[in-house]
mmCIF file of C-alpha atoms in Angstrom:
data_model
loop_
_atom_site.group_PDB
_atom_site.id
_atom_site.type_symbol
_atom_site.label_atom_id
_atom_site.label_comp_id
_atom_site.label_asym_id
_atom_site.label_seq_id
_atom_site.Cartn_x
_atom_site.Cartn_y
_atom_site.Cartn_z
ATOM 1 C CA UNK A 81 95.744 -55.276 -66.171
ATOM 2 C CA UNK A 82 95.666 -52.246 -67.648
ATOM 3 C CA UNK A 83 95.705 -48.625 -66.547
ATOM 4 C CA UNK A 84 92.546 -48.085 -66.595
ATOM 5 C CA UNK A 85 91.555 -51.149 -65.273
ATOM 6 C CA UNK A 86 93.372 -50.151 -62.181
ATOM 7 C CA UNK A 87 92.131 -46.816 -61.851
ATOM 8 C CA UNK A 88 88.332 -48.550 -61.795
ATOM 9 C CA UNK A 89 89.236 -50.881 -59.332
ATOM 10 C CA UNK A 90 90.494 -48.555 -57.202
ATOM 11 C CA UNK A 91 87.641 -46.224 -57.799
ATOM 12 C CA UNK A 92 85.361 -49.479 -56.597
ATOM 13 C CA UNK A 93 87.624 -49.692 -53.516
ATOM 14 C CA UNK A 94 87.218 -46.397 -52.364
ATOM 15 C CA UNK A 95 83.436 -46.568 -53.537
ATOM 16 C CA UNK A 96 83.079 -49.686 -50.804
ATOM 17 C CA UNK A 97 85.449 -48.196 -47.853
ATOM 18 C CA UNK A 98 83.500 -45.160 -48.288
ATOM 19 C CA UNK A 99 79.841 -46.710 -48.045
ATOM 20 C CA UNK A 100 80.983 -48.617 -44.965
ATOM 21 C CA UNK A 101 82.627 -45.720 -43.110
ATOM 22 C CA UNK A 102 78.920 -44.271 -43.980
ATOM 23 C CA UNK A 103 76.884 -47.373 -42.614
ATOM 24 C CA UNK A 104 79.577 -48.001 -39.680
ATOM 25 C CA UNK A 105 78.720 -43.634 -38.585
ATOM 26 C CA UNK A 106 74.896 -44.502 -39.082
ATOM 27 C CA UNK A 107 75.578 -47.088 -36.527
ATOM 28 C CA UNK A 108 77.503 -45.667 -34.310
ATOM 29 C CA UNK A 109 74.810 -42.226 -34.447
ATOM 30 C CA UNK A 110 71.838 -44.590 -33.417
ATOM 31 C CA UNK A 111 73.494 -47.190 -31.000
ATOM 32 C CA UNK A 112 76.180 -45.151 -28.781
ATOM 33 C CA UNK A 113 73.007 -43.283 -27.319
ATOM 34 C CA UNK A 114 70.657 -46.120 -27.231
ATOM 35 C CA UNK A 115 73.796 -48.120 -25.097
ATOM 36 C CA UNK A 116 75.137 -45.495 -23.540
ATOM 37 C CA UNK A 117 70.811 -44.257 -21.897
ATOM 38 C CA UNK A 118 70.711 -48.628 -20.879
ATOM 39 C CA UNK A 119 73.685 -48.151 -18.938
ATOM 40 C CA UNK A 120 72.474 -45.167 -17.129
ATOM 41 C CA UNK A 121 69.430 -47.149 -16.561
ATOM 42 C CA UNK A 122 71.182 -50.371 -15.550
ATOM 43 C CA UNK A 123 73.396 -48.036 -12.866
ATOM 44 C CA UNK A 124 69.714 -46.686 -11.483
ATOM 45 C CA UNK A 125 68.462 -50.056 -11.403
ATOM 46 C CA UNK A 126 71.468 -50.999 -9.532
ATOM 47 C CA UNK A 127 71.236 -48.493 -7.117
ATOM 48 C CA UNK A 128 67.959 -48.226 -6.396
ATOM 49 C CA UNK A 129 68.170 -51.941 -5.627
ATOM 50 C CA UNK A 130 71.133 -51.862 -3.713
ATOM 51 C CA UNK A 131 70.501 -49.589 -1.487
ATOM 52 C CA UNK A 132 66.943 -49.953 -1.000
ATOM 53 C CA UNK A 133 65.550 -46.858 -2.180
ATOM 54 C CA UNK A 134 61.738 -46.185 -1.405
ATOM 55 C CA UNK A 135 59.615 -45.559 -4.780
ATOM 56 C CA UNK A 136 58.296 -42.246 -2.768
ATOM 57 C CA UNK A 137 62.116 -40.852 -3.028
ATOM 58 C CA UNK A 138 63.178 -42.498 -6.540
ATOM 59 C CA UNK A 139 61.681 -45.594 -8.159
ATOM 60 C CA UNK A 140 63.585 -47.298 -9.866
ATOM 61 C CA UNK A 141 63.196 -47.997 -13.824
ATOM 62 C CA UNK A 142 61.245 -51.212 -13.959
ATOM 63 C CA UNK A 143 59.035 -49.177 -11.496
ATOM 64 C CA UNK A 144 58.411 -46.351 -13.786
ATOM 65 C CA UNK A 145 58.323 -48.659 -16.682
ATOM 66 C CA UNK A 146 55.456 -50.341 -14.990
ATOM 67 C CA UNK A 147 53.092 -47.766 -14.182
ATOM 68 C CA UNK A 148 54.128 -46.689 -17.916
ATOM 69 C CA UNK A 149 52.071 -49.800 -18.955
ATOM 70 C CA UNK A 150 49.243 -49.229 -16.414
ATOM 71 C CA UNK A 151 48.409 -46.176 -17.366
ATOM 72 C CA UNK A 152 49.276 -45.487 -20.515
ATOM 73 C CA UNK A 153 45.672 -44.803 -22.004
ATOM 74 C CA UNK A 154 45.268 -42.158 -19.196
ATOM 75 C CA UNK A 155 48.558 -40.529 -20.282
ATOM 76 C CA UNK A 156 47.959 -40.361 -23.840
ATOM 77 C CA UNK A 157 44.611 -38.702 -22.841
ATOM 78 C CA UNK A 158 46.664 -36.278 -21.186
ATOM 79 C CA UNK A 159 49.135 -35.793 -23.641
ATOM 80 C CA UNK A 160 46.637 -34.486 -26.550
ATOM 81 C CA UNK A 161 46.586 -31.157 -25.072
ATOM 82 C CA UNK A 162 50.277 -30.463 -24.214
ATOM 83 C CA UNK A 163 51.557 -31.927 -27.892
ATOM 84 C CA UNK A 164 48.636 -29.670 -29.862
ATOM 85 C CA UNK A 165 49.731 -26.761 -27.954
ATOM 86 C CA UNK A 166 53.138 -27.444 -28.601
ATOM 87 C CA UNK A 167 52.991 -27.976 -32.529
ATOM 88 C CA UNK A 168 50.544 -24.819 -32.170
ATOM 89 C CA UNK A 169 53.274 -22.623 -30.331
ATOM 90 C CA UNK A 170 56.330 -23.740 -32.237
ATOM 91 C CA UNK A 171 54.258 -23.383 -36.057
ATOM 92 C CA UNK A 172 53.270 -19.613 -34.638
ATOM 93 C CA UNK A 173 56.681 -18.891 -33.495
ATOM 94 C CA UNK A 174 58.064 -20.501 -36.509
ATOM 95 C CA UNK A 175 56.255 -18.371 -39.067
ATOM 96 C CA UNK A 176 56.745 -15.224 -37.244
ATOM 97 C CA UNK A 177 60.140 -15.867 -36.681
ATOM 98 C CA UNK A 178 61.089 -16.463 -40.168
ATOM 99 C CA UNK A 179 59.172 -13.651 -41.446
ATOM 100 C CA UNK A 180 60.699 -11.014 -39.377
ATOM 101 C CA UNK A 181 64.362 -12.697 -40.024
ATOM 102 C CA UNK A 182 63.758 -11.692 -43.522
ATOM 103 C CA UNK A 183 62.082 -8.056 -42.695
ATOM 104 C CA UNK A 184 65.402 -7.473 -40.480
ATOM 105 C CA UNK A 185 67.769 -8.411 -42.860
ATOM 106 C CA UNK A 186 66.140 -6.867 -45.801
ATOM 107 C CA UNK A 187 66.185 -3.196 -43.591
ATOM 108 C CA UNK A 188 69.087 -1.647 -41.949
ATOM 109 C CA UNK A 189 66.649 0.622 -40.297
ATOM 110 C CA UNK A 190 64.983 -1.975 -39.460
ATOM 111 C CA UNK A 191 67.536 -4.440 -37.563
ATOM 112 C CA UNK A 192 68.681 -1.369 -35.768
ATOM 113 C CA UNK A 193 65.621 -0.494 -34.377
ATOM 114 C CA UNK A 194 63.853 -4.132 -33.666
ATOM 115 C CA UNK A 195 66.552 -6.210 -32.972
ATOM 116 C CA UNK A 196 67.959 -5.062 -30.046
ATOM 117 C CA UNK A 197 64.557 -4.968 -28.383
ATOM 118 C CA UNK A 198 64.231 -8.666 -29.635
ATOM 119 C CA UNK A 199 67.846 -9.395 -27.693
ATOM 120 C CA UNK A 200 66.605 -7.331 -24.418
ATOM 121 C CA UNK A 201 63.353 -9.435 -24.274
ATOM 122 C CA UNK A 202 65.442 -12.494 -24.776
ATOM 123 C CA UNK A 203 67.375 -11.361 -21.800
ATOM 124 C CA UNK A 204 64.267 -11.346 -19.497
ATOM 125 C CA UNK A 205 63.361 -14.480 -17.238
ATOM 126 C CA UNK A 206 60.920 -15.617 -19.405
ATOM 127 C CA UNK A 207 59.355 -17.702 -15.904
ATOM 128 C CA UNK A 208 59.044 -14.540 -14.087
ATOM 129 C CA UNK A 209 56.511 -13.584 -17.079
ATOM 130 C CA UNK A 210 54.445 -16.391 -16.864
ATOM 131 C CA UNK A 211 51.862 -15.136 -14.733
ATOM 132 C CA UNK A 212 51.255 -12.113 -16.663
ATOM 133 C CA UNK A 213 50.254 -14.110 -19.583
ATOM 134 C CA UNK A 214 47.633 -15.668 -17.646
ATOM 135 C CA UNK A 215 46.252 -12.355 -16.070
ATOM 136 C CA UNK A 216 46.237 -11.127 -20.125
ATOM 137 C CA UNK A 217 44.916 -14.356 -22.238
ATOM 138 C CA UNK A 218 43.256 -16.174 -19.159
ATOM 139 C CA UNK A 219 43.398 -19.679 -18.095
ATOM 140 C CA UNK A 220 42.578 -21.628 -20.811
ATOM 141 C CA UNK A 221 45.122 -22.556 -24.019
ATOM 142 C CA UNK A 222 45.862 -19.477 -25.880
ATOM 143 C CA UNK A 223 47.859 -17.893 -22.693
ATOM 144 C CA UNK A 224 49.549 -21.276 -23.069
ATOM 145 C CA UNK A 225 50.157 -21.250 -26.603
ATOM 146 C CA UNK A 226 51.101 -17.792 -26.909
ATOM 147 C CA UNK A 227 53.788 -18.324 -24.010
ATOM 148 C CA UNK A 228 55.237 -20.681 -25.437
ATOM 149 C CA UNK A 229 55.354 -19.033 -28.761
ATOM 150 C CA UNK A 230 57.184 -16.271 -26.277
ATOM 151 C CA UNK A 231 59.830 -18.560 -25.741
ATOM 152 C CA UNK A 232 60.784 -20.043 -28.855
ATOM 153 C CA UNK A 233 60.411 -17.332 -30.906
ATOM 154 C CA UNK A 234 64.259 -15.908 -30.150
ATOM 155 C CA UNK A 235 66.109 -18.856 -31.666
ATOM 156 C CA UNK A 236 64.240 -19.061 -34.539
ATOM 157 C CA UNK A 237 64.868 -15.376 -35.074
ATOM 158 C CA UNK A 238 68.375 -15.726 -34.566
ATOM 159 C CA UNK A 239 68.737 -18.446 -36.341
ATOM 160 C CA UNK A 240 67.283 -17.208 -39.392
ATOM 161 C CA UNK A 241 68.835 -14.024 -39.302
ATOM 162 C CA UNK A 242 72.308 -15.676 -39.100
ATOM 163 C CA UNK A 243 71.520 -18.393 -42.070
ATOM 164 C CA UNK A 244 70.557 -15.448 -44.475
ATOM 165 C CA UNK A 245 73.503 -13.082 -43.391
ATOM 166 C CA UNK A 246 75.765 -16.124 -44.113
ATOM 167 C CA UNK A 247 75.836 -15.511 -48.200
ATOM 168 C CA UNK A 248 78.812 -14.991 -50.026
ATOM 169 C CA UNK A 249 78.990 -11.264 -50.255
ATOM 170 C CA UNK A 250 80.660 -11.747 -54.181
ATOM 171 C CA UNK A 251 77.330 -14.099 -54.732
ATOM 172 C CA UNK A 252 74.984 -11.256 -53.940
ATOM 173 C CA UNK A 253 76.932 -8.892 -55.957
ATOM 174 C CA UNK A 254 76.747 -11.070 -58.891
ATOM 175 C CA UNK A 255 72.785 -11.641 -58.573
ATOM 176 C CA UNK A 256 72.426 -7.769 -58.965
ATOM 177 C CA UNK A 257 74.844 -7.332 -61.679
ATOM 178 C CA UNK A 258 72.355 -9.507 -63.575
ATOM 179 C CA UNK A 259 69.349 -7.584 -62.237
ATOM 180 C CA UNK A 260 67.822 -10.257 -60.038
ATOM 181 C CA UNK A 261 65.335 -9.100 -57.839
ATOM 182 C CA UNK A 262 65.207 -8.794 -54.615
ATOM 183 C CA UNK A 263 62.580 -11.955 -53.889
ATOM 184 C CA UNK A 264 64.605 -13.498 -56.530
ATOM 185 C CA UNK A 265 67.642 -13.104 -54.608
ATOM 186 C CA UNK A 266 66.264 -14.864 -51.666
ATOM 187 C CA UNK A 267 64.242 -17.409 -52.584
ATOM 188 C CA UNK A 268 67.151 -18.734 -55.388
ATOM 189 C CA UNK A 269 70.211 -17.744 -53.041
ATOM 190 C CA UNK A 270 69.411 -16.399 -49.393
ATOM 191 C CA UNK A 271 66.729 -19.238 -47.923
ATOM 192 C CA UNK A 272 69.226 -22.039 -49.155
ATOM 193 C CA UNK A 273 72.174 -20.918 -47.821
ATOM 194 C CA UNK A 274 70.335 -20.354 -44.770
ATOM 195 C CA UNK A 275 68.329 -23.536 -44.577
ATOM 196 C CA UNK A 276 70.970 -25.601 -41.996
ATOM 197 C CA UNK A 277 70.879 -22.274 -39.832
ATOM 198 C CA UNK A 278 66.967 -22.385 -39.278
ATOM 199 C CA UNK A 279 66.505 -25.985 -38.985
ATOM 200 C CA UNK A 280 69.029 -25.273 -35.863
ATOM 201 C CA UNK A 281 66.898 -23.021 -35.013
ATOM 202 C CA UNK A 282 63.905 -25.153 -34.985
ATOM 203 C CA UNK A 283 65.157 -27.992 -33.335
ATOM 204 C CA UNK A 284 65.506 -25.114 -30.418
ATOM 205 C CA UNK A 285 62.655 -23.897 -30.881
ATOM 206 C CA UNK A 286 60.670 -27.015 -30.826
ATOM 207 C CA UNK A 287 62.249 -28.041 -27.084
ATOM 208 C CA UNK A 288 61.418 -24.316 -25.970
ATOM 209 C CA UNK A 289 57.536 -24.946 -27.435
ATOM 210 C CA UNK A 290 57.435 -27.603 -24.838
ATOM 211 C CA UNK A 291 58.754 -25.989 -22.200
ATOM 212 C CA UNK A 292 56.663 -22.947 -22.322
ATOM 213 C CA UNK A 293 53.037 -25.208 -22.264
ATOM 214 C CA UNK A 294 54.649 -27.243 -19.779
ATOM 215 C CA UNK A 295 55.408 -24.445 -17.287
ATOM 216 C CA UNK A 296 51.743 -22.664 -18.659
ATOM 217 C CA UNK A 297 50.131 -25.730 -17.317
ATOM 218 C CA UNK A 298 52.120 -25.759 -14.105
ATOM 219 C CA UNK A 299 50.146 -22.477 -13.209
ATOM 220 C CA UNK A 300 46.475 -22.739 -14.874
ATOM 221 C CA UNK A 301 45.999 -26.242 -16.683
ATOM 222 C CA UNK A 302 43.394 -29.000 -15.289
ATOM 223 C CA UNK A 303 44.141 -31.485 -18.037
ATOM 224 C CA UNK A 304 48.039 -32.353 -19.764
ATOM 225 C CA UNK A 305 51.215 -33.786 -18.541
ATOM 226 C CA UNK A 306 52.629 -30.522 -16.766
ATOM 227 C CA UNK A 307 48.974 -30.630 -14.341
ATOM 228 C CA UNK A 308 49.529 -34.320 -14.198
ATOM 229 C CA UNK A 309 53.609 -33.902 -12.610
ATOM 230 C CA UNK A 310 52.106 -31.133 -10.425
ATOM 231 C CA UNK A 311 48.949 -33.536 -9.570
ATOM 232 C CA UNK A 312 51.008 -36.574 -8.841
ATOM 233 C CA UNK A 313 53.906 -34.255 -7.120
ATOM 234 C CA UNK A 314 51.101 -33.060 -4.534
ATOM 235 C CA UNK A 315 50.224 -37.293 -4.115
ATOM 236 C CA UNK A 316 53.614 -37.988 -3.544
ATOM 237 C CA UNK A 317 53.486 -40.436 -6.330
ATOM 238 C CA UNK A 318 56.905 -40.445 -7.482
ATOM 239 C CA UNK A 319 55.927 -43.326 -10.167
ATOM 240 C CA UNK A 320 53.592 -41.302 -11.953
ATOM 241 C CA UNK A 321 55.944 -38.132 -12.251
ATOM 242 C CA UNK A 322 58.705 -40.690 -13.603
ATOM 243 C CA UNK A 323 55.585 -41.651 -15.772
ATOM 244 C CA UNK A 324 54.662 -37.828 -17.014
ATOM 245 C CA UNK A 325 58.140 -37.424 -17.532
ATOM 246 C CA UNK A 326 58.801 -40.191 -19.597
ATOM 247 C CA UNK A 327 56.130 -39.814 -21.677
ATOM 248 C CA UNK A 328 56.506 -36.021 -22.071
ATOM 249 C CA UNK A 329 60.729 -37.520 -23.156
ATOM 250 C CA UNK A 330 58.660 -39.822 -25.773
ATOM 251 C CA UNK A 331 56.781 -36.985 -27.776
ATOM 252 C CA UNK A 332 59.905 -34.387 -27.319
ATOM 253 C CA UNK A 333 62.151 -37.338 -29.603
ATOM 254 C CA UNK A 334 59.176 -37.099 -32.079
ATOM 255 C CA UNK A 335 58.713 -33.857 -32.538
ATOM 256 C CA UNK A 336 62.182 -33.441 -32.732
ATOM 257 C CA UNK A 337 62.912 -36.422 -35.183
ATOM 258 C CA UNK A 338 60.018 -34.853 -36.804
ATOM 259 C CA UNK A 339 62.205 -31.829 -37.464
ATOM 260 C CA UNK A 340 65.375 -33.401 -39.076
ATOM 261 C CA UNK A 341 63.565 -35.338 -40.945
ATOM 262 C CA UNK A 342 62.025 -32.191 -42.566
ATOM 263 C CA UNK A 343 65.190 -30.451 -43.180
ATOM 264 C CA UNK A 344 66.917 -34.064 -44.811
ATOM 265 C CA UNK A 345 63.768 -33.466 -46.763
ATOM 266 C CA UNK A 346 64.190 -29.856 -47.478
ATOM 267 C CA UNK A 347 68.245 -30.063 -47.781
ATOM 268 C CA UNK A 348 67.859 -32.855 -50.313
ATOM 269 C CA UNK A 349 65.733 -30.681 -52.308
ATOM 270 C CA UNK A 350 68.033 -28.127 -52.828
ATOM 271 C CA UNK A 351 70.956 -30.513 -53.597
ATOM 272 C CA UNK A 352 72.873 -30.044 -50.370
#
């Protein structure tokens, strides 16, 4: 066998141990959670039934699991309204967010004026401001929306504003020795160093989105999963608030899965 012949075998080798260290992580990514959330169920099962614990203090899963399946087209029902005004809260505070990343970093003046304002708003208990939003916007979605937007605008800001201060100070320096413009500079250089640093920011953002309609429809709402928790937590029914909850868990993985698989998406398209 020759030298070369060697070198490709080895090259194969490597080529296999590598793809199955790849496919053994994949593995290891999707099942440790997926075992790791059926023994924490298991151990509440176990528990629950040991012990005898009422359904009015903590049912157990196959409780929950069952009302899941009873009322599922009820939920669902419910669930239109928080999940729109989630995706609408999250896309506002997303595109505001960005754009004022880029109007801070692009302005000294700027930053120095806005962004510490930005950080003491952040600092505020953003529950204790709830109500105002309903005394301004009013009962109905928009004080809903625009609290959550409220909430998750921050990270995105942050994020952003970290991603496109990341750049390699000799790469900048190089675009305008060779006269690039300033849009050319961050569209071709700026957004994809900073793409990993806003989808962070966005996966955030998108739990905050929730949050914010959630706790908007704790105060006002007559229809969505936060009014049914605070409906069924006036009824006592346990069941139903594992129910909410569960449910509520359900559309958070989507929206979130959503989310990465936008920036695989976005990453692969500029080669990362």
């Amino acid at each position: 066998m020759t030298v070369t012949e060697i070198d490709a075998t080895a090259a194969r080798v490597a080529a296999r141990r590598k793809t199955a260290a790849n496919i053994g992580r994949r593995v290891r990514v999707v099942l440790l959670p997926i075992l790791t959330a059926c023994l924490v169920f298991a151990l509440w099962e176990f528990v629950v039934d040991h012990y005898q614990i009422s359904n009015a203090l903590l049912p157990a899963p196959s409780a929950v699991a069952s009302r899941v399946v009873a009322v599922l087209p009820f939920l669902l029902k419910q669930a239109v309204p928080t999940t729109v005004e989630t995706i609408a809260g999250f896309a506002i505070a997303t595109v505001l967010g960005i754009a004022l990343a880029v109007v801070i970093s692009a302005s000294q003046f700027v930053r120095e004026a806005i962004y510490p304002n930005i950080v003491f708003f952040q600092l505020i208990p953003k529950i204790a401001l709830a109500p105002l939003f309903i005394v301004w916007l009013g009962i109905d979605s928009p004080s809903r929306v625009t609290f959550a937007v409220f909430i998750c605008f921050f990270p995105v800001v942050v994020a952003t504003l970290t991603g496109l201060g990341s750049v390699d100070r000799d790469l900048l320096r190089l675009c305008r020795a060779v006269g690039a413009s300033r849009w050319k500079v961050y569209t071709d250089v700026r957004f994809p160093v900073a793409i990993p640093h806003i989808f962070a920011g966005l996966k955030i953002a998108i739990t905050f989105a929730m949050i914010g309609v959630i706790v908007g429809e704790f105060i006002t709402a007559q229809a969505g999963l936060g009014y049914m928790i605070l409906f069924a937590a006036s009824q006592a029914d346990m069941t139903l608030i594992f129910a909410s909850i569960t449910l509520l868990c359900v559309i958070g993985l989507a929206l979130y899965a959503v989310i990465v698989v936008a920036e695989g998406l976005v990453l692969r398209r500029y080669g990362d």
